Amino acid sequence: MSSARRSNLLALAIALLAVVALLGARAALVPTPLERLAPGEGARGARGAQDEDGGDAGWVTLEGSWLFPRGGPYILGYETPGNARLYIDGRRVLAGAGQQSTRRVYEAGVRALRFEFERYDGGAADAADAADAVSGAGALDHLSETRLLWHPPGRRGPLEYVPPSSLAPEPPERADFGRWAGASPLDGLISALILALLVALALFWARASLARADRGALLWGALVLALALGVRLWDLGGAGQTWDEDVNWSAGRNYVSNWLALDFRPASWTWNYEHPPVMKYIAGIGAQWADGYGPARALSAAMMALACALLVGIGRRLYGLRVGVVAGVVAALSPHLVAHGKIVGHEAPSVLWWALGIWLALRAYDRPASASVPASDEDGAGQGVAARVLAGRLAVIGAVVGLAVFSRFVNGLLGVLVGGLLVLGAPRGQRWRTVGMGLGIAAPVAVLLGVALWPRLWDAPVTHLLEAWAKLRKPHSAEPFLGVITNTPPRVYFAVYLGATAPLGVLLAAGAWLARALVRGRREARASLTLLLWLAVPMLVALSPVRQDGVRYVMPCLLALAVMAAAGVDGVAAGLAAWRGWRTAVRARLFAALAMALGGYLLVVDARVHPYYLDYYGEHVGGPTGVAERSWFEVAWWGEGIADAIDYVNEHAKEGARVFKGCVEPGHLTWLRADLWPREARSAAAADWSVVYQPAWRDCPMPEDARLVHEVRAQGAPLVRVYRRGDGAQ
């Protein structure tokens, strides 16, 4: 065994031991939520006694306080194998066995909590036994299966576990929750350290390649990373909450808590089961740090920024370093890549896995002793690499594809793309070997890694996958497409959307790339075919029933457009220099000027549409305003802008005013003040205030006396309108 392999195995062993130590520390330091409550005086103990509902006694009673951080509708619940009862402020709000939940409206504040649940083994002898059970001395297995669940205002979807920091053993008048109420900072720290260990291990295993890396490329990649991250972190939540963020956040928090507690029970892995878990794991790490979306959104920003930085290496390999740098800058400033880098969603990790998979596929045939493969080398690595080396690289590529697929099912198309790139780049005579090794190594690694990362698939994997796909196939809401309101758009949907949402300057530069590819032909055939495959393969999602949400499902195409645009700028500079007979230095300055012009143009584009990057459309289709007027495409489609409108209502509506929000989809983002929920209006005619989302195409008639008092716009296009009738204001 070589010394390098021994070092790699030693690093793996150290990382595994560190993970075990962190999980052990977590078990010792982090209480379960129920351990944060005090045994109640009413704990029933005598086996065979009757409780107030006539059932057998043998109950555990826990009491304390529960912090409700915001006013509004709460979903309160629990999960237990037996019967249970939940009391808030002395009033029973819920009873029954299994998983139960109820919706109640509360003002912000501390509430008295009493939770009674049946002991699975038939009951303790007395209240002291109940205390032992809660503290762990009773060692009853069912206590790990009993948990409080909730959704505070601001989140809906699958219920989330109540964190220990939201509970206290004292009564409300004496309860102290500290500055981390609603968060689980120690869980956040431990999960972040585990993630950091895994990343450090990967970097250690790649140390030889990193040592040979071009320092200039690394520096430019770091600068692109900083630019992309800064653009996304600035006004991170400016667009407000979007449609799926709460689901991803809540399920992610539950999943991370499950892993840290080594809870692999099937019931613990049903949250948002229709989507695979890797994206939610990343979001869940951020969700541990705050009772809000900020940290999880920051992780999305970091992943999207890393994808932009990887374009430096990809562009360098295809056309040269300067093309890679400009490609990274174009991606960093592309509106829809900015938008999805600010959202707790599937898009940011998907884009990262695609960029990483493509970069790895392009360098799969690098000779171990070489620094890089020049773009002019038509045979990739010339004589190729040893089968053992290629096998290891294919295993890594398979792992990345597995991470992609188990972040989002549609990312299975990444496997198609990297397979094509591997065959395209294989040395002559070795393409069939590549196909065989890819099917025999990369594909199994992808599947096995995905199954290992998703405990739901450890039992009846085929059944559970079919359940997920059945739910994903359900038809979505209708949307405008080329003037028609439909939920079954044609298969050209994604291609049309890609052209409409790309900035005009980027499209023109990509057109220059196409001219370059035609003129240079075989000299750049591999680079041209790589980009064409990169652009085309994600579009195959059009063959599925899922055709919705604009470019969400074809985000990797935006990276391809960025590289095309950068290569197009380089081609224009080269063509002008050749036509005028300018020296190389002049050509370089011309390229820099054109690149700066493109970057400046994108900065203006971003500034004009900020913070509603999701609603950006290019000048060639009339921008957001032109699109909205013609009902060509969706404007106001994922909840952006609703928070601004609701904030206006909350600030100006008088106490107890009636608000109509039936013309808002997604309605679960309308987080009104607590006093505005009990008298919610069922029609605009019965309301003091009305909120209308997607007013450009949604039919929502208003009474004649309703006045438009507030409007949220994206570059002139209306996203949300607020109407007021009579004296509904404070």
Tab-separated table of N, CA and C in Angstrom, residues 184-324:
chain	number	residue	atom	x	y	z
A	184	SER	N	-31.513	25.830	17.905
A	184	SER	CA	-30.743	24.736	18.512
A	184	SER	C	-29.281	24.940	18.154
A	185	PRO	N	-28.633	25.932	18.771
A	185	PRO	CA	-27.280	26.302	18.335
A	185	PRO	C	-26.251	25.196	18.496
A	186	LEU	N	-26.381	24.384	19.546
A	186	LEU	CA	-25.400	23.311	19.713
A	186	LEU	C	-25.566	22.258	18.618
A	187	ASP	N	-26.808	21.948	18.271
A	187	ASP	CA	-27.037	21.050	17.140
A	187	ASP	C	-26.507	21.671	15.851
A	188	GLY	N	-26.709	22.974	15.704
A	188	GLY	CA	-26.183	23.653	14.526
A	188	GLY	C	-24.673	23.581	14.460
A	189	LEU	N	-24.020	23.785	15.601
A	189	LEU	CA	-22.557	23.734	15.639
A	189	LEU	C	-22.054	22.328	15.335
A	190	ILE	N	-22.662	21.328	15.950
A	190	ILE	CA	-22.202	19.950	15.743
A	190	ILE	C	-22.420	19.518	14.300
A	191	SER	N	-23.587	19.823	13.739
A	191	SER	CA	-23.837	19.443	12.343
A	191	SER	C	-22.919	20.201	11.396
A	192	ALA	N	-22.640	21.477	11.691
A	192	ALA	CA	-21.714	22.240	10.852
A	192	ALA	C	-20.300	21.672	10.947
A	193	LEU	N	-19.896	21.247	12.141
A	193	LEU	CA	-18.569	20.647	12.299
A	193	LEU	C	-18.471	19.325	11.541
A	194	ILE	N	-19.535	18.538	11.563
A	194	ILE	CA	-19.523	17.279	10.808
A	194	ILE	C	-19.410	17.565	9.316
A	195	LEU	N	-20.167	18.556	8.829
A	195	LEU	CA	-20.057	18.932	7.419
A	195	LEU	C	-18.653	19.425	7.100
A	196	ALA	N	-18.084	20.245	7.988
A	196	ALA	CA	-16.728	20.745	7.765
A	196	ALA	C	-15.718	19.601	7.734
A	197	LEU	N	-15.908	18.592	8.585
A	197	LEU	CA	-15.021	17.429	8.572
A	197	LEU	C	-15.087	16.700	7.237
A	198	LEU	N	-16.285	16.536	6.708
A	198	LEU	CA	-16.432	15.846	5.430
A	198	LEU	C	-15.783	16.635	4.299
A	199	VAL	N	-15.970	17.957	4.305
A	199	VAL	CA	-15.344	18.790	3.279
A	199	VAL	C	-13.827	18.746	3.417
A	200	ALA	N	-13.335	18.838	4.654
A	200	ALA	CA	-11.886	18.783	4.879
A	200	ALA	C	-11.312	17.444	4.431
A	201	LEU	N	-12.050	16.367	4.674
A	201	LEU	CA	-11.587	15.051	4.233
A	201	LEU	C	-11.492	14.991	2.713
A	202	ALA	N	-12.516	15.529	2.030
A	202	ALA	CA	-12.480	15.542	0.564
A	202	ALA	C	-11.304	16.363	0.048
A	203	LEU	N	-11.055	17.508	0.666
A	203	LEU	CA	-9.927	18.344	0.245
A	203	LEU	C	-8.595	17.646	0.522
A	204	PHE	N	-8.517	16.932	1.633
A	204	PHE	CA	-7.276	16.210	1.931
A	204	PHE	C	-7.030	15.125	0.892
A	205	TRP	N	-8.071	14.409	0.532
A	205	TRP	CA	-7.912	13.372	-0.491
A	205	TRP	C	-7.525	13.972	-1.845
A	206	ALA	N	-7.925	15.224	-2.076
A	206	ALA	CA	-7.596	15.886	-3.349
A	206	ALA	C	-6.349	16.749	-3.240
A	207	ARG	N	-5.538	16.534	-2.209
A	207	ARG	CA	-4.408	17.429	-1.948
A	207	ARG	C	-3.392	17.452	-3.091
A	208	ALA	N	-3.185	16.312	-3.756
A	208	ALA	CA	-2.216	16.293	-4.851
A	208	ALA	C	-2.679	17.185	-5.997
A	209	SER	N	-3.958	17.100	-6.342
A	209	SER	CA	-4.487	17.953	-7.409
A	209	SER	C	-4.458	19.416	-7.004
A	210	LEU	N	-4.795	19.696	-5.752
A	210	LEU	CA	-4.780	21.083	-5.292
A	210	LEU	C	-3.362	21.649	-5.299
A	211	ALA	N	-2.386	20.811	-4.976
A	211	ALA	CA	-1.001	21.289	-4.968
A	211	ALA	C	-0.533	21.668	-6.362
A	212	ARG	N	-1.090	21.009	-7.388
A	212	ARG	CA	-0.685	21.306	-8.761
A	212	ARG	C	-1.539	22.391	-9.398
A	213	ALA	N	-2.589	22.823	-8.702
A	213	ALA	CA	-3.528	23.775	-9.296
A	213	ALA	C	-2.847	25.098	-9.603
A	214	ASP	N	-3.321	25.727	-10.653
A	214	ASP	CA	-2.803	27.033	-11.048
A	214	ASP	C	-3.204	28.065	-9.998
A	215	ARG	N	-2.203	28.720	-9.414
A	215	ARG	CA	-2.485	29.680	-8.346
A	215	ARG	C	-3.284	30.870	-8.861
A	216	GLY	N	-3.021	31.271	-10.080
A	216	GLY	CA	-3.797	32.373	-10.641
A	216	GLY	C	-5.265	32.018	-10.780
A	217	ALA	N	-5.539	30.788	-11.237
A	217	ALA	CA	-6.930	30.353	-11.368
A	217	ALA	C	-7.609	30.283	-10.006
A	218	LEU	N	-6.881	29.802	-8.999
A	218	LEU	CA	-7.452	29.750	-7.649
A	218	LEU	C	-7.769	31.145	-7.132
A	219	LEU	N	-6.874	32.096	-7.391
A	219	LEU	CA	-7.113	33.465	-6.935
A	219	LEU	C	-8.336	34.056	-7.613
A	220	TRP	N	-8.423	33.897	-8.929
A	220	TRP	CA	-9.587	34.427	-9.639
A	220	TRP	C	-10.869	33.715	-9.195
A	221	GLY	N	-10.774	32.422	-8.944
A	221	GLY	CA	-11.942	31.704	-8.440
A	221	GLY	C	-12.396	32.241	-7.095
A	222	ALA	N	-11.432	32.564	-6.230
A	222	ALA	CA	-11.778	33.132	-4.923
A	222	ALA	C	-12.439	34.492	-5.074
A	223	LEU	N	-11.965	35.299	-6.024
A	223	LEU	CA	-12.566	36.616	-6.244
A	223	LEU	C	-13.993	36.487	-6.778
A	224	VAL	N	-14.200	35.551	-7.701
A	224	VAL	CA	-15.557	35.317	-8.209
A	224	VAL	C	-16.456	34.819	-7.080
A	225	LEU	N	-15.926	33.933	-6.247
A	225	LEU	CA	-16.688	33.442	-5.096
A	225	LEU	C	-17.108	34.594	-4.196
A	226	ALA	N	-16.187	35.505	-3.917
A	226	ALA	CA	-16.500	36.639	-3.046
A	226	ALA	C	-17.559	37.532	-3.674
A	227	LEU	N	-17.434	37.793	-4.978
A	227	LEU	CA	-18.426	38.624	-5.668
A	227	LEU	C	-19.801	37.970	-5.624
A	228	ALA	N	-19.859	36.700	-6.010
A	228	ALA	CA	-21.144	36.003	-6.053
A	228	ALA	C	-21.776	35.911	-4.673
A	229	LEU	N	-20.966	35.639	-3.669
A	229	LEU	CA	-21.500	35.531	-2.314
A	229	LEU	C	-21.991	36.879	-1.814
A	230	GLY	N	-21.236	37.933	-2.079
A	230	GLY	CA	-21.643	39.257	-1.632
A	230	GLY	C	-22.951	39.704	-2.250
A	231	VAL	N	-23.118	39.459	-3.549
A	231	VAL	CA	-24.355	39.849	-4.234
A	231	VAL	C	-25.551	39.133	-3.621
A	232	ARG	N	-25.377	37.887	-3.247
A	232	ARG	CA	-26.494	37.113	-2.721
A	232	ARG	C	-26.779	37.403	-1.251
A	233	LEU	N	-25.748	37.673	-0.488
A	233	LEU	CA	-25.969	37.973	0.928
A	233	LEU	C	-26.537	39.368	1.139
A	234	TRP	N	-26.305	40.272	0.212
A	234	TRP	CA	-26.828	41.626	0.347
A	234	TRP	C	-28.353	41.593	0.244
A	235	ASP	N	-29.019	42.124	1.274
A	235	ASP	CA	-30.479	42.129	1.346
A	235	ASP	C	-31.011	40.716	1.113
A	236	LEU	N	-30.486	39.778	1.892
A	236	LEU	CA	-30.720	38.353	1.672
A	236	LEU	C	-32.202	38.000	1.625
A	237	GLY	N	-32.991	38.568	2.508
A	237	GLY	CA	-34.413	38.240	2.547
A	237	GLY	C	-35.302	39.323	1.974
A	238	GLY	N	-34.753	40.161	1.100
A	238	GLY	CA	-35.498	41.309	0.593
A	238	GLY	C	-36.763	40.958	-0.156
A	239	ALA	N	-36.801	39.819	-0.824
A	239	ALA	CA	-37.984	39.435	-1.598
A	239	ALA	C	-39.069	38.824	-0.728
A	240	GLY	N	-38.758	38.558	0.539
A	240	GLY	CA	-39.734	37.934	1.419
A	240	GLY	C	-39.715	36.423	1.295
A	241	GLN	N	-40.576	35.790	2.057
A	241	GLN	CA	-40.667	34.332	2.059
A	241	GLN	C	-41.239	33.841	0.741
A	242	THR	N	-40.689	32.758	0.218
A	242	THR	CA	-41.195	32.172	-1.018
A	242	THR	C	-41.852	30.824	-0.741
A	243	TRP	N	-42.444	30.275	-1.774
A	243	TRP	CA	-43.437	29.209	-1.655
A	243	TRP	C	-42.970	28.020	-0.818
A	244	ASP	N	-41.862	27.394	-1.194
A	244	ASP	CA	-41.460	26.130	-0.580
A	244	ASP	C	-40.447	26.272	0.546
A	245	GLU	N	-40.066	27.479	0.897
A	245	GLU	CA	-38.994	27.630	1.877
A	245	GLU	C	-39.346	27.001	3.217
A	246	ASP	N	-40.586	27.179	3.662
A	246	ASP	CA	-40.942	26.651	4.979
A	246	ASP	C	-40.882	25.128	4.995
A	247	VAL	N	-41.341	24.496	3.917
A	247	VAL	CA	-41.316	23.034	3.847
A	247	VAL	C	-39.881	22.519	3.884
A	248	ASN	N	-39.019	23.119	3.070
A	248	ASN	CA	-37.621	22.684	3.026
A	248	ASN	C	-36.924	22.921	4.364
A	249	TRP	N	-37.208	24.068	4.964
A	249	TRP	CA	-36.587	24.433	6.250
A	249	TRP	C	-37.013	23.468	7.350
A	250	SER	N	-38.323	23.253	7.468
A	250	SER	CA	-38.844	22.423	8.561
A	250	SER	C	-38.413	20.969	8.413
A	251	ALA	N	-38.582	20.413	7.212
A	251	ALA	CA	-38.171	19.024	7.005
A	251	ALA	C	-36.667	18.880	7.197
A	252	GLY	N	-35.910	19.874	6.740
A	252	GLY	CA	-34.467	19.824	6.913
A	252	GLY	C	-34.059	19.838	8.370
A	253	ARG	N	-34.717	20.678	9.147
A	253	ARG	CA	-34.398	20.717	10.587
A	253	ARG	C	-34.714	19.371	11.237
A	254	ASN	N	-35.869	18.803	10.896
A	254	ASN	CA	-36.215	17.491	11.454
A	254	ASN	C	-35.186	16.437	11.065
A	255	TYR	N	-34.787	16.437	9.800
A	255	TYR	CA	-33.857	15.409	9.319
A	255	TYR	C	-32.500	15.513	10.009
A	256	VAL	N	-31.995	16.729	10.157
A	256	VAL	CA	-30.708	16.895	10.840
A	256	VAL	C	-30.827	16.453	12.295
A	257	SER	N	-31.929	16.812	12.940
A	257	SER	CA	-32.147	16.360	14.320
A	257	SER	C	-32.192	14.837	14.396
A	258	ASN	N	-32.818	14.200	13.406
A	258	ASN	CA	-32.864	12.734	13.381
A	258	ASN	C	-31.464	12.130	13.318
A	259	TRP	N	-30.638	12.651	12.413
A	259	TRP	CA	-29.288	12.109	12.272
A	259	TRP	C	-28.479	12.313	13.551
A	260	LEU	N	-28.582	13.489	14.134
A	260	LEU	CA	-27.803	13.753	15.345
A	260	LEU	C	-28.250	12.871	16.504
A	261	ALA	N	-29.535	12.536	16.533
A	261	ALA	CA	-30.060	11.658	17.586
A	261	ALA	C	-30.007	10.187	17.193
A	262	LEU	N	-29.488	9.907	15.975
A	262	LEU	CA	-29.442	8.534	15.454
A	262	LEU	C	-30.833	7.904	15.476
A	263	ASP	N	-31.813	8.701	15.079
A	263	ASP	CA	-33.212	8.265	15.044
A	263	ASP	C	-33.540	7.847	13.609
A	264	PHE	N	-33.604	6.556	13.365
A	264	PHE	CA	-33.846	6.047	12.022
A	264	PHE	C	-35.185	5.329	11.913
A	265	ARG	N	-36.084	5.609	12.834
A	265	ARG	CA	-37.420	5.022	12.755
A	265	ARG	C	-38.134	5.514	11.503
A	266	PRO	N	-38.864	4.660	10.792
A	266	PRO	CA	-39.546	5.094	9.564
A	266	PRO	C	-40.428	6.319	9.763
A	267	ALA	N	-41.098	6.413	10.918
A	267	ALA	CA	-41.994	7.547	11.155
A	267	ALA	C	-41.252	8.873	11.202
A	268	SER	N	-39.963	8.836	11.478
A	268	SER	CA	-39.188	10.071	11.577
A	268	SER	C	-38.698	10.570	10.224
A	269	TRP	N	-39.009	9.842	9.147
A	269	TRP	CA	-38.484	10.214	7.829
A	269	TRP	C	-39.599	10.391	6.813
A	270	THR	N	-40.777	10.758	7.304
A	270	THR	CA	-41.917	10.967	6.405
A	270	THR	C	-42.109	12.424	6.025
A	271	TRP	N	-41.347	13.332	6.637
A	271	TRP	CA	-41.552	14.758	6.405
A	271	TRP	C	-41.113	15.119	4.985
A	272	ASN	N	-42.061	15.682	4.203
A	272	ASN	CA	-41.759	16.095	2.828
A	272	ASN	C	-41.092	14.946	2.060
A	273	TYR	N	-41.682	13.762	2.190
A	273	TYR	CA	-41.045	12.557	1.652
A	273	TYR	C	-40.979	12.540	0.132
A	274	GLU	N	-41.747	13.414	-0.538
A	274	GLU	CA	-41.743	13.378	-2.001
A	274	GLU	C	-40.448	13.890	-2.608
A	275	HIS	N	-39.657	14.600	-1.818
A	275	HIS	CA	-38.370	15.104	-2.307
A	275	HIS	C	-37.235	14.418	-1.558
A	276	PRO	N	-36.138	14.100	-2.247
A	276	PRO	CA	-34.999	13.463	-1.572
A	276	PRO	C	-34.340	14.412	-0.582
A	277	PRO	N	-33.464	13.896	0.294
A	277	PRO	CA	-33.114	14.643	1.500
A	277	PRO	C	-31.862	15.499	1.469
A	278	VAL	N	-30.957	15.325	0.499
A	278	VAL	CA	-29.641	15.967	0.632
A	278	VAL	C	-29.772	17.482	0.731
A	279	MET	N	-30.595	18.081	-0.116
A	279	MET	CA	-30.796	19.525	-0.022
A	279	MET	C	-31.319	19.916	1.350
A	280	LYS	N	-32.231	19.105	1.885
A	280	LYS	CA	-32.821	19.434	3.181
A	280	LYS	C	-31.807	19.286	4.310
A	281	TYR	N	-30.859	18.381	4.160
A	281	TYR	CA	-29.807	18.293	5.178
A	281	TYR	C	-29.036	19.605	5.271
A	282	ILE	N	-28.688	20.155	4.111
A	282	ILE	CA	-27.925	21.404	4.106
A	282	ILE	C	-28.767	22.531	4.692
A	283	ALA	N	-30.026	22.629	4.247
A	283	ALA	CA	-30.914	23.648	4.808
A	283	ALA	C	-31.121	23.429	6.300
A	284	GLY	N	-31.197	22.159	6.714
A	284	GLY	CA	-31.433	21.855	8.118
A	284	GLY	C	-30.304	22.284	9.027
A	285	ILE	N	-29.073	22.275	8.510
A	285	ILE	CA	-27.953	22.776	9.315
A	285	ILE	C	-28.167	24.254	9.615
A	286	GLY	N	-28.554	25.025	8.597
A	286	GLY	CA	-28.845	26.435	8.830
A	286	GLY	C	-30.054	26.639	9.713
A	287	ALA	N	-31.058	25.755	9.578
A	287	ALA	CA	-32.290	25.903	10.355
A	287	ALA	C	-32.058	25.723	11.845
A	288	GLN	N	-30.999	25.030	12.227
A	288	GLN	CA	-30.725	24.853	13.655
A	288	GLN	C	-30.302	26.156	14.324
A	289	TRP	N	-29.812	27.112	13.543
A	289	TRP	CA	-29.174	28.292	14.128
A	289	TRP	C	-30.140	29.418	14.469
A	290	ALA	N	-31.336	29.402	13.915
A	290	ALA	CA	-32.246	30.530	14.154
A	290	ALA	C	-33.674	30.116	13.876
A	291	ASP	N	-34.603	30.791	14.521
A	291	ASP	CA	-36.027	30.611	14.252
A	291	ASP	C	-36.394	31.513	13.075
A	292	GLY	N	-35.778	31.269	11.950
A	292	GLY	CA	-35.966	32.083	10.758
A	292	GLY	C	-35.119	31.517	9.640
A	293	TYR	N	-35.275	32.090	8.451
A	293	TYR	CA	-34.662	31.508	7.260
A	293	TYR	C	-33.255	32.016	6.966
A	294	GLY	N	-32.781	33.029	7.684
A	294	GLY	CA	-31.525	33.676	7.335
A	294	GLY	C	-30.337	32.744	7.187
A	295	PRO	N	-29.971	31.947	8.218
A	295	PRO	CA	-28.801	31.070	8.073
A	295	PRO	C	-28.944	30.050	6.950
A	296	ALA	N	-30.136	29.480	6.777
A	296	ALA	CA	-30.332	28.503	5.702
A	296	ALA	C	-30.221	29.182	4.340
A	297	ARG	N	-30.739	30.395	4.217
A	297	ARG	CA	-30.576	31.134	2.962
A	297	ARG	C	-29.104	31.436	2.697
A	298	ALA	N	-28.361	31.744	3.738
A	298	ALA	CA	-26.932	32.023	3.565
A	298	ALA	C	-26.204	30.802	3.020
A	299	LEU	N	-26.607	29.601	3.437
A	299	LEU	CA	-25.996	28.393	2.892
A	299	LEU	C	-26.336	28.235	1.414
A	300	SER	N	-27.557	28.587	1.022
A	300	SER	CA	-27.901	28.578	-0.403
A	300	SER	C	-27.024	29.555	-1.170
A	301	ALA	N	-26.817	30.737	-0.593
A	301	ALA	CA	-25.951	31.725	-1.236
A	301	ALA	C	-24.546	31.183	-1.417
A	302	ALA	N	-24.033	30.500	-0.402
A	302	ALA	CA	-22.678	29.950	-0.484
A	302	ALA	C	-22.585	28.875	-1.558
A	303	MET	N	-23.589	28.016	-1.653
A	303	MET	CA	-23.554	26.959	-2.666
A	303	MET	C	-23.613	27.534	-4.072
A	304	MET	N	-24.477	28.528	-4.287
A	304	MET	CA	-24.558	29.135	-5.614
A	304	MET	C	-23.265	29.867	-5.942
A	305	ALA	N	-22.669	30.518	-4.958
A	305	ALA	CA	-21.407	31.218	-5.187
A	305	ALA	C	-20.295	30.238	-5.537
A	306	LEU	N	-20.262	29.080	-4.894
A	306	LEU	CA	-19.269	28.062	-5.227
A	306	LEU	C	-19.446	27.573	-6.659
A	307	ALA	N	-20.690	27.429	-7.095
A	307	ALA	CA	-20.931	27.024	-8.481
A	307	ALA	C	-20.381	28.063	-9.453
A	308	CYS	N	-20.587	29.339	-9.149
A	308	CYS	CA	-20.042	30.402	-10.002
A	308	CYS	C	-18.519	30.329	-10.043
A	309	ALA	N	-17.901	30.074	-8.888
A	309	ALA	CA	-16.440	29.986	-8.835
A	309	ALA	C	-15.926	28.811	-9.651
A	310	LEU	N	-16.652	27.696	-9.670
A	310	LEU	CA	-16.221	26.540	-10.453
A	310	LEU	C	-16.193	26.840	-11.945
A	311	LEU	N	-16.973	27.815	-12.387
A	311	LEU	CA	-16.951	28.173	-13.807
A	311	LEU	C	-15.595	28.713	-14.226
A	312	VAL	N	-14.841	29.274	-13.287
A	312	VAL	CA	-13.493	29.741	-13.620
A	312	VAL	C	-12.657	28.565	-14.116
A	313	GLY	N	-12.700	27.453	-13.383
A	313	GLY	CA	-11.946	26.278	-13.795
A	313	GLY	C	-12.498	25.642	-15.051
A	314	ILE	N	-13.817	25.592	-15.179
A	314	ILE	CA	-14.420	24.989	-16.371
A	314	ILE	C	-14.104	25.820	-17.606
A	315	GLY	N	-14.309	27.136	-17.507
A	315	GLY	CA	-14.016	28.004	-18.646
A	315	GLY	C	-12.545	27.982	-19.020
A	316	ARG	N	-11.674	27.934	-18.021
A	316	ARG	CA	-10.233	27.859	-18.288
A	316	ARG	C	-9.892	26.603	-19.068
A	317	ARG	N	-10.509	25.496	-18.695
A	317	ARG	CA	-10.215	24.230	-19.365
A	317	ARG	C	-10.730	24.233	-20.802
A	318	LEU	N	-11.831	24.893	-21.042
A	318	LEU	CA	-12.420	24.887	-22.380
A	318	LEU	C	-11.812	25.939	-23.296
A	319	TYR	N	-11.587	27.169	-22.759
A	319	TYR	CA	-11.181	28.276	-23.627
A	319	TYR	C	-10.020	29.095	-23.084
A	320	GLY	N	-9.705	28.965	-21.814
A	320	GLY	CA	-8.652	29.783	-21.235
A	320	GLY	C	-9.132	30.483	-19.977
A	321	LEU	N	-8.168	30.953	-19.190
A	321	LEU	CA	-8.487	31.511	-17.878
A	321	LEU	C	-9.391	32.724	-17.970
A	322	ARG	N	-9.116	33.627	-18.912
A	322	ARG	CA	-9.919	34.854	-18.931
A	322	ARG	C	-11.378	34.560	-19.262
A	323	VAL	N	-11.619	33.566	-20.106
A	323	VAL	CA	-13.002	33.172	-20.381
A	323	VAL	C	-13.641	32.604	-19.116
A	324	GLY	N	-12.895	31.802	-18.373
A	324	GLY	CA	-13.426	31.258	-17.132
A	324	GLY	C	-13.783	32.331	-16.130
